[in-house]
Short mmCIF file of C-alpha atoms in Angstrom, two decimals:
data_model
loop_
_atom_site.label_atom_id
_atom_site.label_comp_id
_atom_site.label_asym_id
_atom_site.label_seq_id
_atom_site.Cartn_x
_atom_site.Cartn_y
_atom_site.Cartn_z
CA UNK I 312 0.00 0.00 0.00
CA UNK I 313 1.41 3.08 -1.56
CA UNK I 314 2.04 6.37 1.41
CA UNK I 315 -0.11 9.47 0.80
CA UNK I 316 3.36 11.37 1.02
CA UNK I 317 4.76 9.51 -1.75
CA UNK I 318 1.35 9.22 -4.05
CA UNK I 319 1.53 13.17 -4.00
CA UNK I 320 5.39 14.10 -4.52
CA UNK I 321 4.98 11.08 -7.54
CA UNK I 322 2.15 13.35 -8.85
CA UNK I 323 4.10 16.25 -8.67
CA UNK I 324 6.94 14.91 -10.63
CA UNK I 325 4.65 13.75 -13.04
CA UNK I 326 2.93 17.47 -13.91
CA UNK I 327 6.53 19.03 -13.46
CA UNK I 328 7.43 16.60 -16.63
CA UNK I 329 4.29 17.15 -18.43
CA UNK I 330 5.29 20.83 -18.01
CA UNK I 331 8.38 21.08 -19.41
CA UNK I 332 8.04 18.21 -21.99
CA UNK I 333 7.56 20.73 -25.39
CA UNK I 334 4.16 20.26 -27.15
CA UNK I 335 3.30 18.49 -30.45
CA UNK I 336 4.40 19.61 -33.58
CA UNK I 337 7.63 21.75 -31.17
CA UNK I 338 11.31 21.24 -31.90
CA UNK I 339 13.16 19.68 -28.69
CA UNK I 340 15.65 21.95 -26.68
CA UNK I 341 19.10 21.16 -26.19
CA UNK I 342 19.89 19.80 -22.41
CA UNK I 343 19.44 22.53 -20.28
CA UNK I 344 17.22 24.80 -22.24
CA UNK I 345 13.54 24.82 -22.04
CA UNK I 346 10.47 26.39 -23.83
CA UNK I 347 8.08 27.69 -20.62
CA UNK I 348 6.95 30.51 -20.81
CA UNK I 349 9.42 31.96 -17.61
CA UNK I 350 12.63 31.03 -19.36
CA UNK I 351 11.88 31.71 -22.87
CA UNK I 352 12.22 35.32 -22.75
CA UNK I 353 15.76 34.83 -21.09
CA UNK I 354 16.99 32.30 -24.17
CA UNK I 355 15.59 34.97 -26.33
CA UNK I 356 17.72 37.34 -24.94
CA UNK I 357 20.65 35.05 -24.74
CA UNK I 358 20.53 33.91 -28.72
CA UNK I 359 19.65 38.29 -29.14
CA UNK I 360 23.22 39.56 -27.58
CA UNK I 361 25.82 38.28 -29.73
CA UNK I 362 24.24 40.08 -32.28
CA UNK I 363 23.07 43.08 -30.79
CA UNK I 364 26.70 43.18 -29.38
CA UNK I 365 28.57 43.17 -33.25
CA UNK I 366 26.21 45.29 -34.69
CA UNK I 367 26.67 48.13 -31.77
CA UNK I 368 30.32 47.47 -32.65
CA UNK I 369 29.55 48.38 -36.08
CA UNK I 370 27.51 51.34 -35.51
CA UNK I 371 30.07 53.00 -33.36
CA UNK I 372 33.03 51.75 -35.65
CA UNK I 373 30.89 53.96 -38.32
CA UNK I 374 30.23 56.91 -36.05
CA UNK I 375 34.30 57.20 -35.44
CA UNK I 376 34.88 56.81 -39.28
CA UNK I 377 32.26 59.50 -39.95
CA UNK I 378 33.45 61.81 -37.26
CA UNK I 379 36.81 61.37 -38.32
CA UNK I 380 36.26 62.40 -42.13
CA UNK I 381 33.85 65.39 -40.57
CA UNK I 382 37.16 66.61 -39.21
CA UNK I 383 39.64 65.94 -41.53
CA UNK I 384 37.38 68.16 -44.08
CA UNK I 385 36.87 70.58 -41.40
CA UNK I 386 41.21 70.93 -40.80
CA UNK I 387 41.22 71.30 -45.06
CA UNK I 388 39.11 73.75 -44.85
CA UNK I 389 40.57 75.91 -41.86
CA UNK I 390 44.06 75.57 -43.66
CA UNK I 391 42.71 76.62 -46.98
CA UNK I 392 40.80 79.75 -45.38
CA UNK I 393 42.11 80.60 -41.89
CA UNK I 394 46.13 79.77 -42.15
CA UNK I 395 46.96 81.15 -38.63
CA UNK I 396 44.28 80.20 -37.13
CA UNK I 397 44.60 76.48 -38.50
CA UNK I 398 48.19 76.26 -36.91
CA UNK I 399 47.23 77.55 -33.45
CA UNK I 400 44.38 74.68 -33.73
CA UNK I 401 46.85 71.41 -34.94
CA UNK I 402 49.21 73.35 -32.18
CA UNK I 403 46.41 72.96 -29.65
CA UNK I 404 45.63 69.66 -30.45
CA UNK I 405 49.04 68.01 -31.00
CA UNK I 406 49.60 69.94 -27.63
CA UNK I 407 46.46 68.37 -25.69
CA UNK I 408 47.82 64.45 -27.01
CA UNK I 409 51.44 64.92 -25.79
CA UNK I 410 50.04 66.20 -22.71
CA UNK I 411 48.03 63.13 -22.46
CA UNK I 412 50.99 60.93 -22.72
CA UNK I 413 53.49 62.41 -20.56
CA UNK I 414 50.14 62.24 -17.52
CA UNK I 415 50.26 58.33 -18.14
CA UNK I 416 54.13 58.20 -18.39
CA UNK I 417 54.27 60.04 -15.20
CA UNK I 418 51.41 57.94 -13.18
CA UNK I 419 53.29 54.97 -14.89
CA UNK I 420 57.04 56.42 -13.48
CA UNK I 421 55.03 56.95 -9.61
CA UNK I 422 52.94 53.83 -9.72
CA UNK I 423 56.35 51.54 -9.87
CA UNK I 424 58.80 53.60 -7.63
CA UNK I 425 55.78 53.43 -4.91
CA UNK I 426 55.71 49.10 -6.04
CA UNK I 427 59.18 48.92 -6.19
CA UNK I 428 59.80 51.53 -3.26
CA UNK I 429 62.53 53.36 -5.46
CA UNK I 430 63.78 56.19 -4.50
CA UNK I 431 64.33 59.23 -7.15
CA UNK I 432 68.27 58.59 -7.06
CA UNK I 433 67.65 55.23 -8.20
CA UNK I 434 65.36 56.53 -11.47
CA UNK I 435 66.92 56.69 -14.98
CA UNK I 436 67.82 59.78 -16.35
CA UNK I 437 64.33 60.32 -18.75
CA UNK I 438 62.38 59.65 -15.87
CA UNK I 439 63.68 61.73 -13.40
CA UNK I 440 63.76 64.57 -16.02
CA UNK I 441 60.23 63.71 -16.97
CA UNK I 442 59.30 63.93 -13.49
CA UNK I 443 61.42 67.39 -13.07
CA UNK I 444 59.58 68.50 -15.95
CA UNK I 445 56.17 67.92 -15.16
CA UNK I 446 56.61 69.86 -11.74
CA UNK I 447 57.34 72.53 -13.29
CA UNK I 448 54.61 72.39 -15.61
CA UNK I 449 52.18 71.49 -12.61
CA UNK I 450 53.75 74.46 -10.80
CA UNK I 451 52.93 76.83 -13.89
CA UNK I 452 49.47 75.76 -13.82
CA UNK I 453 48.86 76.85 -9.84
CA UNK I 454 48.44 81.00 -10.87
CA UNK I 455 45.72 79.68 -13.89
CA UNK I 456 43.64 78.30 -11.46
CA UNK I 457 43.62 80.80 -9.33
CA UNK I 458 42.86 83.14 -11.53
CA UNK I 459 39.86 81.12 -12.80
CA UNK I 460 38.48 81.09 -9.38
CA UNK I 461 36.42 83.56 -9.54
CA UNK I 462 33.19 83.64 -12.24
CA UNK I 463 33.15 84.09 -15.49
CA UNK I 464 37.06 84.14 -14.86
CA UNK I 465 37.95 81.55 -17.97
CA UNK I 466 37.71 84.56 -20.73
CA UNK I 467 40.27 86.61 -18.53
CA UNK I 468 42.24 83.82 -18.61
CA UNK I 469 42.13 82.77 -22.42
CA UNK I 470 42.96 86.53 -23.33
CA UNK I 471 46.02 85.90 -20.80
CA UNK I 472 46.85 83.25 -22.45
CA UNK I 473 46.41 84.40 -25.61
CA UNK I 474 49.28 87.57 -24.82
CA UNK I 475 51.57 86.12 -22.72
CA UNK I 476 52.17 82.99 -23.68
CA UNK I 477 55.31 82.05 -22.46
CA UNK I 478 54.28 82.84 -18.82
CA UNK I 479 50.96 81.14 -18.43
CA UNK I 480 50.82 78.31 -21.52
CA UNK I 481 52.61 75.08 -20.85
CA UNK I 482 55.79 74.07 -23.38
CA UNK I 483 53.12 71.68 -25.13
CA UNK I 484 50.83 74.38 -26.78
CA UNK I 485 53.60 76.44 -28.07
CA UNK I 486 53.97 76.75 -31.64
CA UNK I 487 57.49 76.13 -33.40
CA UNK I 488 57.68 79.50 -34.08
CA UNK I 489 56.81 80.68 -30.09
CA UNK I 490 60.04 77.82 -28.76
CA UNK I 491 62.01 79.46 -31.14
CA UNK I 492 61.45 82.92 -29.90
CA UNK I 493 61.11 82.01 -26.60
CA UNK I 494 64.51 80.00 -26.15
CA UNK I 495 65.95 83.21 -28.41
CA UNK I 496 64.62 85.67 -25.82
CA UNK I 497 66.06 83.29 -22.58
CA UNK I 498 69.01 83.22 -24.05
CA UNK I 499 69.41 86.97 -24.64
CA UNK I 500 68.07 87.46 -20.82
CA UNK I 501 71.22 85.03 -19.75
CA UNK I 502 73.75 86.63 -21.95
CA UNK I 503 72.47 89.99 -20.38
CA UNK I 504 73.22 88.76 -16.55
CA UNK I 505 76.24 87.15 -16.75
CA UNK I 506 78.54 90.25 -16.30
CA UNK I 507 76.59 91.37 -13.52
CA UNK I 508 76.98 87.98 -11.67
CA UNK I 509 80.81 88.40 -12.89
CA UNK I 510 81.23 91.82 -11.22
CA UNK I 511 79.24 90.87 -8.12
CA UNK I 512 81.50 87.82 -8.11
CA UNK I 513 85.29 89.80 -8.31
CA UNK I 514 83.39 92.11 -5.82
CA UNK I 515 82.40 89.65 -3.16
CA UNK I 516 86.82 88.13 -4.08
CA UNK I 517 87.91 91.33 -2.66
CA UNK I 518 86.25 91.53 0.17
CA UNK I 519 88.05 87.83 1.47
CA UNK I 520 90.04 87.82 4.22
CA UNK I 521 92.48 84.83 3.68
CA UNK I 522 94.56 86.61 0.77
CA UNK I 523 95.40 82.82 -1.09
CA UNK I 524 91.84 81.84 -1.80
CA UNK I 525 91.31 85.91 -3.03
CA UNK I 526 94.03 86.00 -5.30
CA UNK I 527 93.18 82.68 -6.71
CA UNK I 528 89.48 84.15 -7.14
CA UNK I 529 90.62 86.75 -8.90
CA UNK I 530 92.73 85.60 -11.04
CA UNK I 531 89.57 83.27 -11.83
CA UNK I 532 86.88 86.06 -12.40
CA UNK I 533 90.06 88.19 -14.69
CA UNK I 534 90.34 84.80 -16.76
CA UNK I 535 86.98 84.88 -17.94
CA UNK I 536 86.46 88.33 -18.18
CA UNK I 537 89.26 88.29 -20.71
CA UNK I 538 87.63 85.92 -22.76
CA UNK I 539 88.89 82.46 -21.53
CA UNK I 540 87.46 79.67 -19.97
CA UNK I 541 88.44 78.19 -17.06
CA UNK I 542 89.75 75.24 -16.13
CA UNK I 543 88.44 72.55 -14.24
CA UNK I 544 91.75 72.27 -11.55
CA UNK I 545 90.69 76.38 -11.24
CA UNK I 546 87.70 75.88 -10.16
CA UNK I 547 88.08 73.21 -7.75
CA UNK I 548 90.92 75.52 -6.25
CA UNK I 549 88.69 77.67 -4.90
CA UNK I 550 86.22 75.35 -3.43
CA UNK I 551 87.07 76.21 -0.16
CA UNK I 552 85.79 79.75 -0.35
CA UNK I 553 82.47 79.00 -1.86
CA UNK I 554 81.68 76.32 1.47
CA UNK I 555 82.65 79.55 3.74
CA UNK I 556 79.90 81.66 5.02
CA UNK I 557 81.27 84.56 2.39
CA UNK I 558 79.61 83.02 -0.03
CA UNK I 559 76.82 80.39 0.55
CA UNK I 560 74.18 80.10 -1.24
CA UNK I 561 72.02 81.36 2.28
CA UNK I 562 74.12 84.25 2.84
CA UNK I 563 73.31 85.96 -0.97
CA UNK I 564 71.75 88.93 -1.15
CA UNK I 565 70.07 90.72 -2.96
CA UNK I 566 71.95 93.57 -3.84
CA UNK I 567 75.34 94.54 -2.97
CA UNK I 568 76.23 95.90 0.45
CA UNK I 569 78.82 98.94 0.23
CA UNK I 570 81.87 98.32 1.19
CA UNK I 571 82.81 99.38 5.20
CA UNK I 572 84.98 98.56 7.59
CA UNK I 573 81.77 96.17 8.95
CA UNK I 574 80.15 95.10 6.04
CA UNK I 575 81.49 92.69 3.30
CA UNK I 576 80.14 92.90 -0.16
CA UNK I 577 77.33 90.33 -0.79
CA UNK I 578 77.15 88.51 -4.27
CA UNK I 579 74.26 89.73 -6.32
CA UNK I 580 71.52 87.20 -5.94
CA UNK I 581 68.78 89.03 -8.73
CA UNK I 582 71.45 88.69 -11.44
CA UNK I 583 72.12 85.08 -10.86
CA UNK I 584 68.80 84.35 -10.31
CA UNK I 585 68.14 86.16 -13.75
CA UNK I 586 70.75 84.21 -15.46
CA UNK I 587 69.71 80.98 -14.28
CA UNK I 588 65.98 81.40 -13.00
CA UNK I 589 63.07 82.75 -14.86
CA UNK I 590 61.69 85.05 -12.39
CA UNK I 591 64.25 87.17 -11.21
CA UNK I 592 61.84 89.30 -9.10
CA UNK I 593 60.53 87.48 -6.52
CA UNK I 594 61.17 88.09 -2.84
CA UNK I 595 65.06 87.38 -1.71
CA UNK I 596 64.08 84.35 0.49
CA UNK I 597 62.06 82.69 -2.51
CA UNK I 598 65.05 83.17 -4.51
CA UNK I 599 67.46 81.32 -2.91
CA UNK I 600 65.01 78.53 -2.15
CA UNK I 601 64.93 78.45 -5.76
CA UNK I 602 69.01 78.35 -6.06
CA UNK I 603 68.83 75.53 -3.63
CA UNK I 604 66.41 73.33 -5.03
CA UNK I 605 68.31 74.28 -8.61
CA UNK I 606 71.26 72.40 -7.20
CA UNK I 607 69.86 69.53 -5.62
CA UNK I 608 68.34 68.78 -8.96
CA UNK I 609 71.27 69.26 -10.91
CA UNK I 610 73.24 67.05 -8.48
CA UNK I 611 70.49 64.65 -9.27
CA UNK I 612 70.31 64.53 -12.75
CA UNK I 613 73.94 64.57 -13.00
CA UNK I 614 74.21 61.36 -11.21
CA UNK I 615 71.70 59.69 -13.66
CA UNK I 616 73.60 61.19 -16.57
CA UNK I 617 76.85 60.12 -15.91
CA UNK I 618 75.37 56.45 -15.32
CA UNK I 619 73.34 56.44 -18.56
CA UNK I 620 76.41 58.25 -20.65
CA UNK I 621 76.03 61.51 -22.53
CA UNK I 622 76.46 59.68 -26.03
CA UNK I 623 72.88 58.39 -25.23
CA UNK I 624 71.41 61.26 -25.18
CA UNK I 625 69.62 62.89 -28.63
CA UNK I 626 69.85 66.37 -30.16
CA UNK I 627 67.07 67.83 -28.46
CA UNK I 628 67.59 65.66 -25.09
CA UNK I 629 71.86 67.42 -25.42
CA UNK I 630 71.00 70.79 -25.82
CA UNK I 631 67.87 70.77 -23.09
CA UNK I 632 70.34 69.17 -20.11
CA UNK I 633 73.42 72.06 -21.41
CA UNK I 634 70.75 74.94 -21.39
CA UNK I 635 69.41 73.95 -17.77
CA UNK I 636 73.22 73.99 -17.04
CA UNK I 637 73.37 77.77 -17.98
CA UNK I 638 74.78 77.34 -21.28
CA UNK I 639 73.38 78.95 -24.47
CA UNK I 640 73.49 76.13 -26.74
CA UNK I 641 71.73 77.23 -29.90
CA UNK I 642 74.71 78.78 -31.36
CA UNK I 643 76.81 75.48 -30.78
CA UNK I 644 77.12 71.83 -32.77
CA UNK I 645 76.32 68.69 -30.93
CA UNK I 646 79.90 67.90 -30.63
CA UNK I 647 80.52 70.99 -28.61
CA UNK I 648 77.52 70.54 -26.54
CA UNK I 649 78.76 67.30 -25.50
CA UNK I 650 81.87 68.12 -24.99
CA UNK I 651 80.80 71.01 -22.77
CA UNK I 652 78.43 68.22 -20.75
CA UNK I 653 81.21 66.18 -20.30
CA UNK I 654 83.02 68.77 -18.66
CA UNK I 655 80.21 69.87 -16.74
CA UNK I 656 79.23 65.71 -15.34
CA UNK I 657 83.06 65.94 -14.39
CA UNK I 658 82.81 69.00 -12.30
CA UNK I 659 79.50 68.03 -10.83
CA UNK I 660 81.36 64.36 -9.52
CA UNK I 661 83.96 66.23 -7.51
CA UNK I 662 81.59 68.96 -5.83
CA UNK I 663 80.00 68.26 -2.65
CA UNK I 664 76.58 68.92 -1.23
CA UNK I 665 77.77 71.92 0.68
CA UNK I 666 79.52 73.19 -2.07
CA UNK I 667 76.28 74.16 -3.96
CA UNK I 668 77.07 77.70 -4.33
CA UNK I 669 80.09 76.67 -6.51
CA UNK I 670 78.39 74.44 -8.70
CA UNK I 671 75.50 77.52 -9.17
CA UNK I 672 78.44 80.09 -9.91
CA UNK I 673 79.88 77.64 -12.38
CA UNK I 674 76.48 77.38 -14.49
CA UNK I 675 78.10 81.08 -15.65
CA UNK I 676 81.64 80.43 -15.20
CA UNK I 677 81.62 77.69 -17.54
CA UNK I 678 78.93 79.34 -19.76
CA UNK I 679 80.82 82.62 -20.39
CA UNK I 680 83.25 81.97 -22.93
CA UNK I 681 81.13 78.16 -24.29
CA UNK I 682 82.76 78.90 -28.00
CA UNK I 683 86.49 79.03 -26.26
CA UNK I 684 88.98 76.22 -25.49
CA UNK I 685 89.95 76.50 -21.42
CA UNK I 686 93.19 77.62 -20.51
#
């Protein structure tokens, strides 16, 4: 005799089968699939998506063809009626993609020194210069956005922009013509300063009190002033009184003190700062922080240099590490920038940390007379 329990869980089985078993005249279902009425709308949607999936592919495939046509006739026709305007706008946009990729190289260049816990001493040279150079780029950006604080701000800052490019537009949007001019007119501002950093320089000899290191300072600042460039053995003679608290890179100021019986002449902090910074006119304390950090990079990228070799480096990649040196490159061949470098990495190796104001000096020691063989 057959349990109640049993007779109904045997009839439920039973009109669970007849359920799914597909009617008359109905094509059978693969294992797994079935044809009630809950699931069929899923298995609809399931044979629906491979093809809804290639022919969205398709359509936006077309969109990007027909957007890029829309703008290739739209460049044709801004070069063939609006020449100036048509270079500021490839200028703009070649700008905006190299922009792009130096952000990812960056976040690429911080993503594995915080995996790898590197320090920046341990980066290559590219990187660390990439990184150098994107500071100041970020830094250049901090007075825009304060600017733009306030509303309707942006279209005072576009017409800044638009006339003073070189102060407020990052090295990406400038045209060929603009880096051209702009190196032309840092270069002239250099040239301009280096007497004055000379003078303050034979000024601030005169005033030491040990009479070796004087004479030998002297004899330096005469050397160049007559046209000559010095040695290497020169300059490392007169270490000693750059590491003194006569001339530090802490102790310059900003103009020169008259000569007393108290008071020592002072080296002239605005003209170095204007040959080797490129605003001379903030306050005194901001410029020396600026001097400082100058050196500390420099030390830095030195040390990268010298382990990556300077006959790595390309034509552009030469004369951008000799001009943040203090030279004026433009005028010069490769081989003569290289040389120079070398000369410069050599330098740099024997100079110590607290002999920063020395390797600062040099930038326009060694950059005076570039064209000239030393004595």
């Amino acid at each position: 005799m057959a349990l109640p329990g049993a007779a109904a869980r045997g009839g439920l089985w039973r009109l669970g089968a007849a359920a799914l078993r597909p009617a008359r005249g109905q094509p059978r279902l693969p294992l797994g699939l079935s044809s009630s009425p809950v699931l069929s709308p899923v298995c609809s949607q399931l044979c629906r998506c491979p093809g809804r999936s290639v022919s969205s592919r398709a359509l936006v495939a077309a969109v990007a063809a027909a957007a890029r046509r829309a703008n290739a006739r739209y460049e044709r026709f801004l070069e063939r009626s609006f020449p100036r305007f048509f270079v500021l706008h490839s200028t703009f946009k070649t700008g905006l993609r190299a922009l792009f990729l130096e952000l990812q190289e960056v976040r690429r260049i911080r993503a594995r020194m915080a995996q790898l816990q590197l320090s920046p001493q341990q980066l290559p040279y590219r990187e660390l210069e990439r990184l150098r150079q994107f500071r100041r780029d970020l830094l250049k950006i901090i007075p825009i956005g304060i600017i733009s604080i306030p509303p309707f701000a942006n279209f005072l800052v576009l017409l800044l922009m638009y006339f003073f490019p070189r102060q407020l537009l990052l090295r990406h949007f400038w045209t060929p013509g603009q880096q051209q001019e702009f190196l032309a007119a840092s270069e002239r501002r250099r040239r301009a300063a280096h007497p004055a950093v000379l003078r303050a320089l034979a000024r601030a000899a005169r005033a030491l009190p040990e009479p070796q290191p004087r004479h030998l300072l002297l004899q330096l600042c005469a050397q160049v002033q007559g046209g000559a460039q010095p040695q290497l053995a020169q300059l490392l003679e007169v270490r000693s009184s750059f590491s003194g608290s006569q001339l530090m890179l802490s102790n310059l100021h900003v103009d020169h003190v008259v000569s007393s019986a108290r008071l020592h002449p002072k080296i002239c902090q605005r003209a170095l700062s204007r040959a080797l910074q490129p605003c001379p006119l903030l306050p005194a304390f901001v410029q020396r922080r600026r001097l400082r950090s100058l050196a500390r990079q420099i030390r830095l990228l030195d040390a990268a240099l010298r382990r990556l070799g300077t006959a790595q480096l390309r034509e552009e990649e030469l004369r951008a590490a000799c001009f943040l040196r203090g030279l004026c490159c433009s005028q010069l061949c490769p081989a003569a920038c290289q040389a120079w470098l070398e000369r410069w990495l050599r330098l740099s190796r024997e100079l110590q940390a607290s002999e920063a104001s020395l390797l600062v000096h040099s930038m326009v020691l060694l950059a005076l007379n570039a064209g000239q063989p030393p004595e």
